[in-house]
Coordinates of C-alpha atoms in Angstrom, one line a residue:
Chain A
M1 CA -90.0 -168.6 -60.7
E2 CA -88.8 -166.1 -63.2
I3 CA -89.4 -162.4 -62.7
T4 CA -92.3 -160.8 -64.7
A5 CA -92.3 -157.5 -66.5
E6 CA -94.8 -156.3 -64.0
Q7 CA -92.6 -157.1 -61.1
S8 CA -89.6 -155.7 -62.8
L9 CA -91.3 -152.3 -63.4
L10 CA -92.4 -152.2 -59.8
I11 CA -88.8 -152.8 -58.7
I12 CA -87.6 -150.0 -60.9
Q13 CA -90.3 -147.7 -59.5
R14 CA -89.3 -148.4 -55.9
I15 CA -85.6 -147.9 -56.7
A16 CA -86.3 -144.7 -58.6
A17 CA -88.5 -143.4 -55.7
K18 CA -85.6 -143.9 -53.4
A19 CA -83.2 -142.2 -55.8
R20 CA -85.5 -139.2 -56.0
E21 CA -85.8 -139.1 -52.3
I22 CA -82.0 -138.8 -51.8
K23 CA -81.7 -136.7 -55.0
I24 CA -79.2 -138.9 -56.9
P25 CA -80.2 -139.6 -60.5
V26 CA -79.2 -143.2 -61.4
T27 CA -79.5 -145.8 -64.0
I28 CA -81.3 -148.9 -62.9
V29 CA -81.0 -152.3 -64.5
V30 CA -82.9 -155.5 -63.7
V31 CA -81.7 -158.8 -65.2
D32 CA -83.3 -162.3 -64.8
T33 CA -81.5 -165.1 -63.1
A34 CA -79.8 -166.1 -66.3
G35 CA -78.4 -162.5 -66.7
H36 CA -80.6 -161.4 -69.6
I37 CA -81.8 -157.9 -69.2
K38 CA -85.5 -157.5 -68.3
S39 CA -85.8 -153.7 -67.7
L40 CA -83.6 -150.7 -67.7
Q41 CA -84.4 -147.1 -66.8
R42 CA -82.0 -144.2 -66.9
M43 CA -83.3 -141.3 -64.8
D44 CA -83.1 -137.8 -66.1
D45 CA -79.7 -136.2 -65.5
A46 CA -78.0 -139.5 -64.6
L47 CA -74.3 -139.7 -65.7
L48 CA -74.0 -141.4 -69.1
G49 CA -71.2 -143.5 -67.5
S50 CA -73.8 -145.0 -65.2
I51 CA -75.5 -147.1 -67.9
D52 CA -72.6 -149.5 -68.4
I53 CA -71.7 -149.6 -64.7
A54 CA -75.3 -150.5 -63.7
M55 CA -75.3 -153.3 -66.3
A56 CA -71.9 -154.6 -65.0
K57 CA -73.2 -154.6 -61.4
A58 CA -76.3 -156.5 -62.3
K59 CA -74.4 -159.0 -64.4
T60 CA -71.7 -159.5 -61.7
A61 CA -74.3 -160.1 -59.0
M62 CA -76.0 -162.7 -61.2
L63 CA -72.8 -164.5 -62.2
F64 CA -71.9 -165.1 -58.5
R65 CA -75.4 -165.0 -56.9
N66 CA -74.2 -162.4 -54.5
N67 CA -73.9 -158.7 -53.8
T68 CA -71.2 -157.0 -55.8
E69 CA -69.3 -155.8 -52.8
S70 CA -69.1 -159.3 -51.5
V71 CA -67.8 -160.5 -54.9
G72 CA -65.3 -157.6 -54.6
E73 CA -63.5 -159.4 -51.8
W74 CA -62.2 -161.9 -54.3
F75 CA -60.7 -159.0 -56.3
T76 CA -58.4 -157.6 -53.6
P77 CA -54.7 -157.9 -54.2
D78 CA -54.5 -160.2 -51.2
A79 CA -56.9 -162.6 -52.7
K80 CA -54.4 -163.1 -55.6
N81 CA -57.2 -164.1 -58.0
Y82 CA -55.2 -162.7 -60.8
G83 CA -57.2 -161.8 -63.9
I84 CA -60.6 -162.7 -62.3
M85 CA -61.9 -159.2 -63.1
N86 CA -61.3 -159.7 -66.8
T87 CA -63.4 -162.9 -66.9
N88 CA -67.0 -163.0 -68.1
G89 CA -66.4 -160.0 -70.3
G90 CA -65.4 -157.8 -67.3
V91 CA -66.9 -157.8 -63.8
V92 CA -67.1 -155.2 -61.0
G93 CA -66.6 -155.6 -57.3
F94 CA -68.2 -152.6 -55.5
K95 CA -71.6 -151.7 -54.1
G96 CA -74.7 -151.3 -56.2
G97 CA -75.4 -154.8 -57.5
M98 CA -77.5 -157.4 -55.6
P99 CA -80.1 -160.1 -55.8
V100 CA -83.8 -159.5 -55.6
R101 CA -85.4 -162.0 -53.3
S102 CA -89.0 -163.1 -52.9
G103 CA -88.9 -164.9 -49.6
D104 CA -85.9 -167.2 -49.8
Q105 CA -85.8 -167.3 -53.5
I106 CA -83.8 -165.1 -55.9
I107 CA -86.0 -163.9 -58.7
A108 CA -83.7 -161.4 -60.4
Y109 CA -80.6 -159.2 -60.0
I110 CA -80.4 -155.4 -60.0
G111 CA -77.6 -153.0 -60.7
V112 CA -77.7 -149.3 -59.8
S113 CA -75.1 -146.6 -60.7
G114 CA -75.0 -142.8 -60.6
G115 CA -73.9 -141.9 -57.1
T116 CA -71.2 -143.0 -54.8
S117 CA -71.1 -146.7 -54.2
D118 CA -72.7 -146.2 -50.8
Q119 CA -75.5 -144.2 -52.3
D120 CA -76.0 -146.7 -55.1
F121 CA -76.2 -149.5 -52.5
E122 CA -78.8 -147.6 -50.5
I123 CA -80.9 -146.9 -53.6
A124 CA -80.7 -150.4 -54.9
S125 CA -81.6 -151.9 -51.6
A126 CA -85.1 -150.3 -52.0
G127 CA -85.7 -152.9 -54.7
S128 CA -84.0 -156.0 -53.3
K129 CA -87.1 -157.6 -51.6
F130 CA -90.3 -158.5 -53.4
Chain B
M1 CA -85.4 -131.2 -76.4
E2 CA -84.2 -134.5 -75.0
I3 CA -86.6 -137.3 -74.0
T4 CA -87.4 -137.6 -70.3
A5 CA -87.8 -140.8 -68.3
E6 CA -91.5 -140.1 -67.9
Q7 CA -92.0 -139.8 -71.7
S8 CA -89.8 -142.8 -72.3
L9 CA -91.9 -145.0 -69.9
L10 CA -95.1 -143.7 -71.6
I11 CA -93.8 -144.7 -75.0
I12 CA -92.9 -148.2 -73.6
Q13 CA -96.5 -148.5 -72.2
R14 CA -98.1 -147.6 -75.5
I15 CA -95.9 -150.0 -77.4
A16 CA -96.4 -152.9 -74.9
A17 CA -100.2 -152.3 -75.0
K18 CA -100.1 -152.7 -78.8
A19 CA -98.0 -155.9 -78.4
R20 CA -100.4 -157.4 -76.0
E21 CA -103.3 -156.5 -78.3
I22 CA -101.8 -158.5 -81.2
K23 CA -100.4 -161.1 -78.8
I24 CA -96.7 -160.8 -79.8
P25 CA -94.3 -160.5 -76.8
V26 CA -91.4 -158.2 -77.7
T27 CA -88.4 -156.3 -76.3
I28 CA -88.8 -152.5 -76.5
V29 CA -85.8 -150.2 -76.4
V30 CA -85.8 -146.4 -76.2
V31 CA -82.6 -144.5 -76.9
D32 CA -82.0 -140.7 -76.8
T33 CA -81.0 -138.8 -80.0
A34 CA -77.3 -139.6 -79.4
G35 CA -78.0 -143.3 -79.0
H36 CA -77.7 -143.7 -75.2
I37 CA -80.3 -146.1 -73.9
K38 CA -83.0 -144.5 -71.8
S39 CA -85.4 -147.4 -71.2
L40 CA -85.7 -151.0 -72.0
Q41 CA -88.5 -153.5 -71.3
R42 CA -88.5 -157.2 -72.2
M43 CA -92.1 -158.5 -72.1
D44 CA -92.8 -161.9 -70.6
D45 CA -92.1 -164.7 -73.0
A46 CA -90.3 -162.5 -75.5
L47 CA -87.5 -164.3 -77.4
L48 CA -84.1 -163.8 -75.8
G49 CA -82.7 -163.0 -79.2
S50 CA -85.0 -160.0 -79.3
I51 CA -83.0 -158.0 -76.8
D52 CA -80.0 -157.4 -79.0
I53 CA -82.1 -157.0 -82.1
A54 CA -84.2 -154.3 -80.5
M55 CA -81.1 -152.5 -79.4
A56 CA -79.6 -152.7 -82.9
K57 CA -82.7 -151.4 -84.4
A58 CA -82.9 -148.4 -82.1
K59 CA -79.2 -147.7 -82.7
T60 CA -79.4 -148.0 -86.4
A61 CA -82.4 -145.6 -86.6
M62 CA -80.5 -143.1 -84.5
L63 CA -77.3 -143.3 -86.5
F64 CA -79.1 -142.6 -89.8
R65 CA -82.1 -140.6 -88.4
N66 CA -84.5 -142.9 -90.3
N67 CA -86.6 -146.0 -90.1
T68 CA -84.5 -149.1 -90.2
E69 CA -86.3 -150.5 -93.2
S70 CA -85.4 -147.3 -95.1
V71 CA -81.8 -147.7 -94.0
G72 CA -82.1 -151.3 -95.3
E73 CA -82.4 -150.0 -98.8
W74 CA -78.7 -149.1 -98.7
F75 CA -77.9 -152.7 -97.7
T76 CA -79.3 -154.5 -100.8
P77 CA -76.8 -156.2 -103.1
D78 CA -77.9 -153.8 -105.8
A79 CA -76.9 -150.8 -103.7
K80 CA -73.3 -152.2 -103.6
N81 CA -72.5 -150.5 -100.3
Y82 CA -70.2 -153.4 -99.5
G83 CA -69.4 -153.6 -95.8
I84 CA -71.7 -150.9 -94.7
M85 CA -73.6 -153.3 -92.4
N86 CA -70.4 -154.0 -90.4
T87 CA -69.8 -150.3 -89.6
N88 CA -70.8 -148.7 -86.4
G89 CA -70.4 -151.9 -84.5
G90 CA -73.0 -153.6 -86.7
V91 CA -76.3 -152.1 -88.0
V92 CA -79.6 -153.7 -89.2
G93 CA -81.8 -152.8 -92.1
F94 CA -85.3 -154.3 -91.5
K95 CA -88.5 -153.1 -89.9
G96 CA -88.9 -152.3 -86.2
G97 CA -86.6 -149.2 -85.6
M98 CA -87.8 -145.7 -86.0
P99 CA -87.7 -142.1 -84.7
V100 CA -90.1 -140.8 -82.0
R101 CA -91.4 -137.5 -83.1
S102 CA -93.0 -134.7 -81.0
G103 CA -94.4 -132.4 -83.8
D104 CA -91.6 -132.0 -86.3
Q105 CA -88.8 -132.8 -83.8
I106 CA -87.2 -136.2 -83.2
I107 CA -86.9 -136.7 -79.4
A108 CA -85.8 -140.3 -79.3
Y109 CA -85.5 -143.5 -81.3
I110 CA -87.2 -146.9 -80.6
G111 CA -86.4 -150.5 -81.5
V112 CA -88.9 -153.3 -81.2
S113 CA -88.1 -157.0 -81.8
G114 CA -89.9 -160.3 -81.1
G115 CA -92.3 -160.9 -83.9
T116 CA -92.0 -160.8 -87.7
S117 CA -90.5 -157.5 -88.9
D118 CA -94.0 -156.4 -90.1
Q119 CA -95.4 -157.1 -86.6
D120 CA -92.5 -155.3 -85.0
F121 CA -93.2 -152.3 -87.2
E122 CA -96.9 -152.3 -86.3
I123 CA -96.1 -152.5 -82.6
A124 CA -93.3 -149.9 -82.6
S125 CA -95.5 -147.5 -84.6
A126 CA -97.7 -147.2 -81.5
G127 CA -94.9 -145.3 -79.8
S128 CA -93.6 -143.2 -82.7
K129 CA -95.6 -140.0 -82.0
F130 CA -95.5 -138.1 -78.7
Chain C
M1 CA -76.5 -126.0 -76.6
E2 CA -74.4 -128.4 -78.6
I3 CA -70.9 -127.5 -79.8
T4 CA -70.5 -126.3 -83.4
A5 CA -67.7 -127.3 -85.8
E6 CA -66.6 -123.7 -85.8
Q7 CA -66.3 -123.6 -82.0
S8 CA -64.6 -127.0 -82.0
L9 CA -61.9 -125.9 -84.5
L10 CA -61.3 -122.8 -82.4
I11 CA -60.8 -124.9 -79.3
I12 CA -58.3 -127.0 -81.1
Q13 CA -56.4 -124.0 -82.3
R14 CA -56.2 -122.6 -78.8
I15 CA -55.0 -125.9 -77.4
A16 CA -52.5 -126.4 -80.3
A17 CA -51.1 -122.9 -79.7
K18 CA -50.4 -123.7 -76.1
A19 CA -48.8 -127.0 -77.1
R20 CA -46.5 -125.3 -79.5
E21 CA -45.7 -122.7 -76.8
I22 CA -44.4 -125.3 -74.4
K23 CA -43.1 -127.5 -77.2
I24 CA -45.0 -130.7 -76.6
P25 CA -46.7 -132.2 -79.7
V26 CA -50.1 -133.7 -78.7
T27 CA -53.2 -135.2 -80.1
I28 CA -56.3 -133.2 -79.3
V29 CA -59.9 -134.6 -79.3
V30 CA -63.2 -132.8 -78.9
V31 CA -66.4 -134.8 -78.3
D32 CA -69.9 -133.5 -77.9
T33 CA -71.8 -133.9 -74.6
A34 CA -72.9 -137.4 -75.6
G35 CA -69.4 -138.5 -76.4
H36 CA -69.5 -138.4 -80.2
I37 CA -66.3 -137.1 -81.7
K38 CA -66.6 -133.7 -83.2
S39 CA -62.9 -132.9 -84.1
L40 CA -59.5 -134.5 -83.8
Q41 CA -56.1 -133.1 -84.6
R42 CA -52.8 -134.9 -84.2
M43 CA -49.9 -132.5 -84.2
D44 CA -46.8 -133.2 -86.1
D45 CA -44.4 -135.5 -84.2
A46 CA -47.0 -136.4 -81.5
L47 CA -46.6 -140.0 -80.2
L48 CA -48.9 -142.4 -82.0
G49 CA -50.0 -143.7 -78.6
S50 CA -51.4 -140.3 -77.9
I51 CA -54.4 -140.8 -80.3
D52 CA -56.2 -143.4 -78.3
I53 CA -55.3 -141.9 -75.0
A54 CA -56.7 -138.5 -76.0
M55 CA -59.9 -140.2 -77.1
A56 CA -60.1 -142.1 -73.8
K57 CA -59.6 -139.0 -71.8
A58 CA -62.3 -137.1 -73.7
K59 CA -64.7 -140.1 -73.3
T60 CA -64.0 -140.5 -69.6
A61 CA -64.6 -136.8 -68.9
M62 CA -67.9 -137.0 -70.8
L63 CA -69.1 -140.2 -69.1
F64 CA -68.6 -138.7 -65.6
R65 CA -69.0 -135.0 -66.4
N66 CA -65.7 -134.3 -64.7
N67 CA -62.0 -133.8 -65.1
T68 CA -60.2 -137.2 -65.7
E69 CA -57.9 -136.7 -62.7
S70 CA -61.0 -136.3 -60.5
V71 CA -62.5 -139.5 -61.9
G72 CA -59.1 -141.1 -61.2
E73 CA -59.7 -140.7 -57.4
W74 CA -62.4 -143.4 -57.8
F75 CA -59.7 -145.7 -59.3
T76 CA -57.2 -145.8 -56.5
P77 CA -56.7 -149.1 -54.6
D78 CA -58.1 -147.4 -51.5
A79 CA -61.4 -146.6 -53.2
K80 CA -61.9 -150.3 -53.8
N81 CA -64.0 -149.8 -56.9
Y82 CA -62.7 -153.0 -58.3
G83 CA -63.2 -153.3 -62.1
I84 CA -64.6 -149.8 -62.6
M85 CA -61.7 -149.0 -65.0
N86 CA -62.9 -151.8 -67.4
T87 CA -66.5 -150.5 -67.6
N88 CA -67.6 -148.3 -70.5
G89 CA -65.2 -150.0 -72.8
G90 CA -62.2 -148.8 -70.7
V91 CA -61.8 -145.5 -68.9
V92 CA -58.8 -143.5 -67.8
G93 CA -58.1 -141.6 -64.6
F94 CA -55.3 -139.2 -65.1
K95 CA -54.9 -135.5 -66.2
G96 CA -55.7 -134.3 -69.7
G97 CA -59.5 -134.8 -70.1
M98 CA -62.0 -132.1 -69.0
P99 CA -65.2 -130.3 -69.8
V100 CA -65.4 -127.2 -72.1
R101 CA -67.6 -124.6 -70.4
S102 CA -69.4 -121.7 -71.9
G103 CA -70.4 -119.8 -68.8
D104 CA -72.0 -122.4 -66.5
Q105 CA -72.8 -124.8 -69.2
I106 CA -70.8 -127.7 -70.5
I107 CA -70.8 -127.7 -74.3
A108 CA -68.2 -130.4 -75.0
Y109 CA -65.4 -132.4 -73.6
I110 CA -61.7 -132.4 -74.6
G111 CA -58.9 -134.9 -74.3
V112 CA -55.2 -134.1 -74.8
S113 CA -52.3 -136.6 -74.8
G114 CA -48.6 -136.5 -75.8
G115 CA -46.7 -135.1 -72.9
T116 CA -46.7 -135.9 -69.2
S117 CA -50.1 -135.8 -67.6
D118 CA -49.2 -132.4 -66.0
Q119 CA -48.3 -131.0 -69.5
D120 CA -51.4 -132.5 -71.0
F121 CA -53.5 -130.8 -68.3
E122 CA -51.8 -127.4 -68.9
I123 CA -52.3 -127.7 -72.7
A124 CA -55.9 -128.9 -72.5
S125 CA -56.8 -126.1 -70.0
A126 CA -56.1 -123.6 -72.8
G127 CA -59.3 -124.9 -74.5
S128 CA -61.6 -125.4 -71.5
K129 CA -63.4 -122.1 -71.5
F130 CA -65.4 -120.8 -74.4
Chain D
M1 CA -43.1 -137.4 -97.1
E2 CA -45.7 -137.6 -94.4
I3 CA -48.7 -135.3 -94.2
T4 CA -48.4 -132.3 -91.8
A5 CA -51.2 -131.0 -89.5
E6 CA -51.2 -127.9 -91.6
Q7 CA -51.8 -129.8 -94.8
S8 CA -54.4 -132.0 -93.2
L9 CA -56.4 -129.0 -92.0
L10 CA -56.3 -127.5 -95.4
I11 CA -57.6 -130.7 -96.9
I12 CA -60.5 -130.7 -94.4
Q13 CA -61.3 -127.1 -95.3
R14 CA -61.4 -127.8 -99.0
I15 CA -63.6 -130.8 -98.5
A16 CA -65.9 -129.0 -96.0
A17 CA -66.2 -126.1 -98.5
K18 CA -67.4 -128.5 -101.2
A19 CA -69.8 -130.1 -98.7
R20 CA -71.3 -126.8 -97.8
E21 CA -71.6 -125.9 -101.5
I22 CA -73.7 -129.0 -102.3
K23 CA -75.4 -128.7 -98.9
I24 CA -74.5 -132.2 -97.5
P25 CA -73.1 -132.2 -94.0
V26 CA -70.4 -134.9 -93.7
T27 CA -67.8 -136.3 -91.4
I28 CA -64.3 -135.9 -92.9
V29 CA -61.3 -138.1 -91.8
V30 CA -57.7 -137.8 -92.8
V31 CA -55.3 -140.6 -92.0
D32 CA -51.6 -140.9 -92.7
T33 CA -50.1 -143.5 -95.0
A34 CA -49.8 -145.9 -92.0
G35 CA -53.5 -145.5 -91.2
H36 CA -53.2 -143.4 -88.1
I37 CA -55.7 -140.7 -87.9
K38 CA -54.3 -137.2 -88.4
S39 CA -57.5 -135.0 -88.5
L40 CA -61.2 -135.5 -88.1
Q41 CA -64.1 -133.0 -88.5
R42 CA -67.8 -133.7 -88.1
M43 CA -69.8 -130.9 -89.7
D44 CA -72.8 -129.6 -87.9
D45 CA -75.9 -131.8 -88.6
A46 CA -73.9 -134.6 -90.1
L47 CA -75.5 -138.0 -89.3
L48 CA -73.9 -139.7 -86.3
G49 CA -73.5 -142.9 -88.4
S50 CA -71.1 -141.0 -90.7
I51 CA -68.3 -140.9 -88.1
D52 CA -67.5 -144.6 -88.2
I53 CA -68.2 -144.9 -91.9
A54 CA -65.8 -142.1 -92.8
M55 CA -63.1 -143.7 -90.6
A56 CA -63.7 -147.1 -92.3
K57 CA -63.4 -145.5 -95.8
A58 CA -60.1 -143.8 -95.0
K59 CA -58.8 -147.0 -93.4
T60 CA -59.8 -149.2 -96.3
A61 CA -58.3 -146.8 -98.9
M62 CA -55.1 -146.8 -96.9
L63 CA -55.0 -150.6 -96.5
F64 CA -55.2 -151.2 -100.2
R65 CA -53.7 -147.9 -101.5
N66 CA -56.8 -147.3 -103.6
N67 CA -60.2 -145.7 -103.9
T68 CA -62.8 -147.6 -101.8
E69 CA -65.1 -148.2 -104.8
S70 CA -62.1 -149.9 -106.6
V71 CA -61.5 -152.0 -103.5
G72 CA -65.2 -152.8 -103.6
E73 CA -64.8 -154.8 -106.8
W74 CA -63.1 -157.4 -104.8
F75 CA -66.1 -157.7 -102.5
T76 CA -68.7 -158.6 -105.2
P77 CA -70.2 -162.1 -104.9
D78 CA -68.6 -162.9 -108.3
A79 CA -65.1 -162.2 -106.9
K80 CA -65.7 -165.0 -104.4
N81 CA -63.3 -163.4 -101.9
Y82 CA -65.3 -164.9 -99.1
G83 CA -64.7 -163.2 -95.8
I84 CA -62.5 -160.4 -97.1
M85 CA -64.8 -157.8 -95.8
N86 CA -64.3 -159.1 -92.3
T87 CA -60.6 -158.8 -92.4
N88 CA -58.6 -155.8 -91.0
G89 CA -61.4 -155.2 -88.4
G90 CA -63.9 -154.6 -91.1
V91 CA -63.5 -152.8 -94.4
V92 CA -65.9 -151.1 -96.8
G93 CA -66.1 -151.1 -100.6
F94 CA -68.1 -148.1 -101.7
K95 CA -67.4 -144.5 -102.7
G96 CA -66.0 -141.9 -100.4
G97 CA -62.5 -143.1 -99.5
M98 CA -59.4 -142.3 -101.6
P99 CA -55.7 -141.3 -101.5
V100 CA -54.5 -137.7 -101.3
R101 CA -51.8 -137.2 -103.9
S102 CA -49.1 -134.6 -104.1
G103 CA -47.8 -135.0 -107.6
D104 CA -47.3 -138.8 -108.0
Q105 CA -46.9 -139.4 -104.3
I106 CA -49.6 -140.5 -101.9
I107 CA -49.3 -138.4 -98.7
A108 CA -52.5 -139.4 -96.9
Y109 CA -55.9 -141.0 -97.3
I110 CA -59.3 -139.4 -96.8
G111 CA -62.8 -140.8 -95.9
V112 CA -66.0 -138.8 -96.3
S113 CA -69.5 -139.9 -95.2
G114 CA -72.9 -138.3 -94.8
G115 CA -74.5 -138.2 -98.2
T116 CA -75.1 -140.8 -100.9
S117 CA -71.9 -142.5 -101.9
D118 CA -71.9 -140.5 -105.1
Q119 CA -72.1 -137.3 -103.1
D120 CA -69.5 -138.5 -100.7
F121 CA -67.2 -139.2 -103.6
E122 CA -67.8 -135.7 -105.1
I123 CA -67.1 -134.0 -101.8
A124 CA -64.0 -136.1 -101.0
S125 CA -62.5 -135.4 -104.4
A126 CA -62.2 -131.8 -103.5
G127 CA -59.4 -132.8 -101.1
S128 CA -57.6 -135.5 -103.1
K129 CA -54.9 -133.4 -104.7
F130 CA -52.4 -131.3 -102.8

């Protein structure tokens, strides 16, 4: 099951509502399970640097079917996965990217950027279940 | 005056409504007057190739403050502007990208792709006035 | 309020005067608040490597609305923001990039490179208030 | 003899004066004989697309030690130099890029963009002799 535009917009609304609640303007990206962008919304006053980071988080989560902070464990110096961060056109390993699940199934991936990575995680989580 | 997220979503709704009316699924991109993406929506069943084309149309319209088909006149062999299409990371000169005006002022640029360039133009035009 | 060419040249003059005073030839870049370059000046005898670094500093400061050394705190190993430095086409986290303020408002961003990062910071600071 | 920052600024002033005279806001780029940027000035209200085009013109003139419209003769379909426009990271073959001469010697190259190619040529010519 592939995400619909209607679902994607609803996910963005939920995430944006959470962002407004904690007063952190963010960029929100939704990609399908193949990584192709479905929806993007940059909230007013979000940092311009958040656009590319939100895209990178959604892409990374999709590439490894996982939360970005979990992927980040492969990026530590101890993991010795030299160069892995440069693959796939550049990936990121910190909070803010995750799958969107409907029941057990992943229907999309989201990326949020604009606050600290903890804030981005909290905000993105508002859109991770459908 | 810079476009707000609320305005941007309304523009996307108007354009998507027109696209549904003529039954052409498209990708819709809204960028601010400096070219930074504000909103993107890929309608269900839109061609995957439409994402990058919609982005390129919005970017080109922004770079030259003009409709993409007008910019395209500089790209004809007769114009002899050799290489101009490769500048700015690649630009496009066919219908589907245009300014969004509020009165006399340009507040954003839009790019639409998914149908023929005539269809893309018709669909995008539904969002060109605010 | 967007920076004018006249203001931008004045900022470059102030920064270049400081650079001459402490005898460090630098490249100076001024970008608008959306990151588009407004002015650039490479002083005589500045390192050729300083051009791209000055651009990267101005861009990074713009993307995160902050001094580059503050952005750099997110890039330490302890911050664990793996891959963040590769986003946005590559960003930098050391002294020499900062906002230009007119009162409370940011009207542009500057990047200076050519000396040590402490020297670059001192030189750039001569242009940070308008 | 390599161009100095003082000369470069003077060239930009002369070109900008001409641009104001004919009321076409442009971006002006000066590169040294090795192609490294020395000065850039984007005039108020110049098209954002003019930045990269001005850079491309100055670069192309430098690469071939010639006016860009002369280089453009190698880019016509009849010349059959297939792919030449994609070399050197992309070159352009229309008016607006040219050498700056001091007597017989080339001391720099300039690129101007923002108007028609004829206007860009007229404006750039104001800075082609030193």
